[in-house]
């Protein structure tokens, strides 16, 4: 058994769990995973949580071949609003950030 302390909330992992991926990138390799608006972020987050995701992982840097590297400030501009949006609408959700 593993546990993660997430801001005072324990995530107990006794069996495999599902992590949903929210790509907050305009140039992600797979166009179907891109979430460019608040509505698409919320819709995808809700869908993944309903389908059993325990953690939502939010990423702002594309790793597709030929992608442009972002500065930390540019990446933060992408992911911080999405983190705030998900946290506000799904407060019980565990969030990780892919940087």
PDB file of C-alpha atoms in Angstrom:
ATOM      1  CA  UNK A   1       0.000   0.000   0.000  1.00  0.00           C
ATOM      2  CA  UNK A   2       1.199   3.493  -0.848  1.00  0.00           C
ATOM      3  CA  UNK A   3      -0.081   6.827   0.366  1.00  0.00           C
ATOM      4  CA  UNK A   4       0.416  10.326  -0.972  1.00  0.00           C
ATOM      5  CA  UNK A   5      -0.180  13.369   1.203  1.00  0.00           C
ATOM      6  CA  UNK A   6      -1.794  15.959  -1.052  1.00  0.00           C
ATOM      7  CA  UNK A   7      -2.122  19.197   0.901  1.00  0.00           C
ATOM      8  CA  UNK A   8      -3.319  17.328   3.974  1.00  0.00           C
ATOM      9  CA  UNK A   9      -5.534  14.846   2.107  1.00  0.00           C
ATOM     10  CA  UNK A  10      -4.303  11.285   1.898  1.00  0.00           C
ATOM     11  CA  UNK A  11      -4.555   9.400  -1.345  1.00  0.00           C
ATOM     12  CA  UNK A  12      -4.371   5.732  -0.387  1.00  0.00           C
ATOM     13  CA  UNK A  13      -3.302   3.492  -3.243  1.00  0.00           C
ATOM     14  CA  UNK A  14      -4.116  -0.136  -2.559  1.00  0.00           C
ATOM     15  CA  UNK A  15      -4.684  -1.132  -6.178  1.00  0.00           C
ATOM     16  CA  UNK A  16      -3.950   0.386  -9.581  1.00  0.00           C
ATOM     17  CA  UNK A  17      -5.583   3.765 -10.167  1.00  0.00           C
ATOM     18  CA  UNK A  18      -6.383   5.743 -13.301  1.00  0.00           C
ATOM     19  CA  UNK A  19      -4.827   9.102 -14.128  1.00  0.00           C
ATOM     20  CA  UNK A  20      -6.596  11.296 -16.679  1.00  0.00           C
ATOM     21  CA  UNK A  21      -4.452  13.615 -18.790  1.00  0.00           C
ATOM     22  CA  UNK A  22      -5.511  17.175 -19.600  1.00  0.00           C
ATOM     23  CA  UNK A  23      -3.297  18.641 -22.326  1.00  0.00           C
ATOM     24  CA  UNK A  24      -3.405  22.412 -22.035  1.00  0.00           C
ATOM     25  CA  UNK A  25      -1.368  22.782 -25.211  1.00  0.00           C
ATOM     26  CA  UNK A  26      -2.354  24.200 -28.585  1.00  0.00           C
ATOM     27  CA  UNK A  27       0.121  21.874 -30.332  1.00  0.00           C
ATOM     28  CA  UNK A  28      -0.208  18.510 -28.601  1.00  0.00           C
ATOM     29  CA  UNK A  29       0.732  15.538 -30.800  1.00  0.00           C
ATOM     30  CA  UNK A  30      -2.802  14.107 -30.595  1.00  0.00           C
ATOM     31  CA  UNK A  31      -5.289  16.824 -31.495  1.00  0.00           C
ATOM     32  CA  UNK A  32      -8.121  14.967 -29.757  1.00  0.00           C
ATOM     33  CA  UNK A  33      -6.476  15.481 -26.382  1.00  0.00           C
ATOM     34  CA  UNK A  34      -6.132  19.255 -26.627  1.00  0.00           C
ATOM     35  CA  UNK A  35      -8.187  21.353 -24.224  1.00  0.00           C
ATOM     36  CA  UNK A  36      -8.038  24.994 -25.252  1.00  0.00           C
ATOM     37  CA  UNK A  37     -11.083  26.510 -23.563  1.00  0.00           C
ATOM     38  CA  UNK A  38     -12.545  26.441 -20.071  1.00  0.00           C
ATOM     39  CA  UNK A  39     -15.547  24.535 -21.402  1.00  0.00           C
ATOM     40  CA  UNK A  40     -13.411  21.777 -22.940  1.00  0.00           C
ATOM     41  CA  UNK A  41     -11.218  21.571 -19.831  1.00  0.00           C
ATOM     42  CA  UNK A  42     -14.270  21.122 -17.607  1.00  0.00           C
ATOM     43  CA  UNK A  43     -15.986  18.690 -19.987  1.00  0.00           C
ATOM     44  CA  UNK A  44     -12.907  16.468 -20.296  1.00  0.00           C
ATOM     45  CA  UNK A  45     -12.205  16.635 -16.560  1.00  0.00           C
ATOM     46  CA  UNK A  46     -15.784  15.666 -15.734  1.00  0.00           C
ATOM     47  CA  UNK A  47     -15.750  12.838 -18.278  1.00  0.00           C
ATOM     48  CA  UNK A  48     -12.493  11.395 -16.972  1.00  0.00           C
ATOM     49  CA  UNK A  49     -13.634  11.594 -13.346  1.00  0.00           C
ATOM     50  CA  UNK A  50     -16.951   9.931 -14.217  1.00  0.00           C
ATOM     51  CA  UNK A  51     -15.054   7.203 -16.054  1.00  0.00           C
ATOM     52  CA  UNK A  52     -12.984   6.435 -12.957  1.00  0.00           C
ATOM     53  CA  UNK A  53      -9.931   8.710 -12.955  1.00  0.00           C
ATOM     54  CA  UNK A  54      -8.554   9.268  -9.473  1.00  0.00           C
ATOM     55  CA  UNK A  55      -5.980  11.880 -10.487  1.00  0.00           C
ATOM     56  CA  UNK A  56      -6.106  14.509 -13.224  1.00  0.00           C
ATOM     57  CA  UNK A  57      -2.690  15.365 -14.622  1.00  0.00           C
ATOM     58  CA  UNK A  58      -2.466  18.817 -16.207  1.00  0.00           C
ATOM     59  CA  UNK A  59       0.307  19.510 -18.716  1.00  0.00           C
ATOM     60  CA  UNK A  60       1.181  22.654 -20.607  1.00  0.00           C
ATOM     61  CA  UNK A  61       4.293  21.640 -22.555  1.00  0.00           C
ATOM     62  CA  UNK A  62       3.952  19.647 -25.752  1.00  0.00           C
ATOM     63  CA  UNK A  63       6.520  16.898 -26.217  1.00  0.00           C
ATOM     64  CA  UNK A  64       5.648  16.138 -29.827  1.00  0.00           C
ATOM     65  CA  UNK A  65       8.587  16.060 -32.253  1.00  0.00           C
ATOM     66  CA  UNK A  66       9.560  19.594 -33.255  1.00  0.00           C
ATOM     67  CA  UNK A  67       7.629  21.294 -30.467  1.00  0.00           C
ATOM     68  CA  UNK A  68       8.920  24.575 -29.091  1.00  0.00           C
ATOM     69  CA  UNK A  69      10.164  24.536 -25.501  1.00  0.00           C
ATOM     70  CA  UNK A  70       8.339  26.928 -23.202  1.00  0.00           C
ATOM     71  CA  UNK A  71       9.832  29.048 -20.476  1.00  0.00           C
ATOM     72  CA  UNK A  72       8.629  28.262 -16.954  1.00  0.00           C
ATOM     73  CA  UNK A  73       6.554  31.472 -17.025  1.00  0.00           C
ATOM     74  CA  UNK A  74       4.854  30.504 -20.309  1.00  0.00           C
ATOM     75  CA  UNK A  75       4.076  27.041 -19.000  1.00  0.00           C
ATOM     76  CA  UNK A  76       2.655  28.501 -15.783  1.00  0.00           C
ATOM     77  CA  UNK A  77       0.435  30.827 -17.840  1.00  0.00           C
ATOM     78  CA  UNK A  78      -1.068  27.727 -19.448  1.00  0.00           C
ATOM     79  CA  UNK A  79      -1.469  25.400 -16.497  1.00  0.00           C
ATOM     80  CA  UNK A  80      -2.248  27.607 -13.491  1.00  0.00           C
ATOM     81  CA  UNK A  81      -5.646  28.806 -14.782  1.00  0.00           C
ATOM     82  CA  UNK A  82      -6.569  25.206 -15.657  1.00  0.00           C
ATOM     83  CA  UNK A  83      -5.521  23.999 -12.199  1.00  0.00           C
ATOM     84  CA  UNK A  84      -7.638  26.704 -10.578  1.00  0.00           C
ATOM     85  CA  UNK A  85     -10.617  25.884 -12.810  1.00  0.00           C
ATOM     86  CA  UNK A  86     -10.474  22.150 -12.096  1.00  0.00           C
ATOM     87  CA  UNK A  87      -9.949  22.695  -8.365  1.00  0.00           C
ATOM     88  CA  UNK A  88     -12.895  25.106  -8.172  1.00  0.00           C
ATOM     89  CA  UNK A  89     -15.290  22.799 -10.050  1.00  0.00           C
ATOM     90  CA  UNK A  90     -14.040  19.438  -8.747  1.00  0.00           C
ATOM     91  CA  UNK A  91     -12.656  20.166  -5.258  1.00  0.00           C
ATOM     92  CA  UNK A  92     -12.351  16.493  -4.322  1.00  0.00           C
ATOM     93  CA  UNK A  93     -10.192  15.745  -7.361  1.00  0.00           C
ATOM     94  CA  UNK A  94      -6.506  14.989  -6.933  1.00  0.00           C
ATOM     95  CA  UNK A  95      -4.420  17.059  -9.359  1.00  0.00           C
ATOM     96  CA  UNK A  96      -0.892  16.531 -10.585  1.00  0.00           C
ATOM     97  CA  UNK A  97       1.066  18.778 -12.927  1.00  0.00           C
ATOM     98  CA  UNK A  98       3.256  17.553 -15.765  1.00  0.00           C
ATOM     99  CA  UNK A  99       6.088  20.068 -16.250  1.00  0.00           C
TER     100      UNK A  99
END
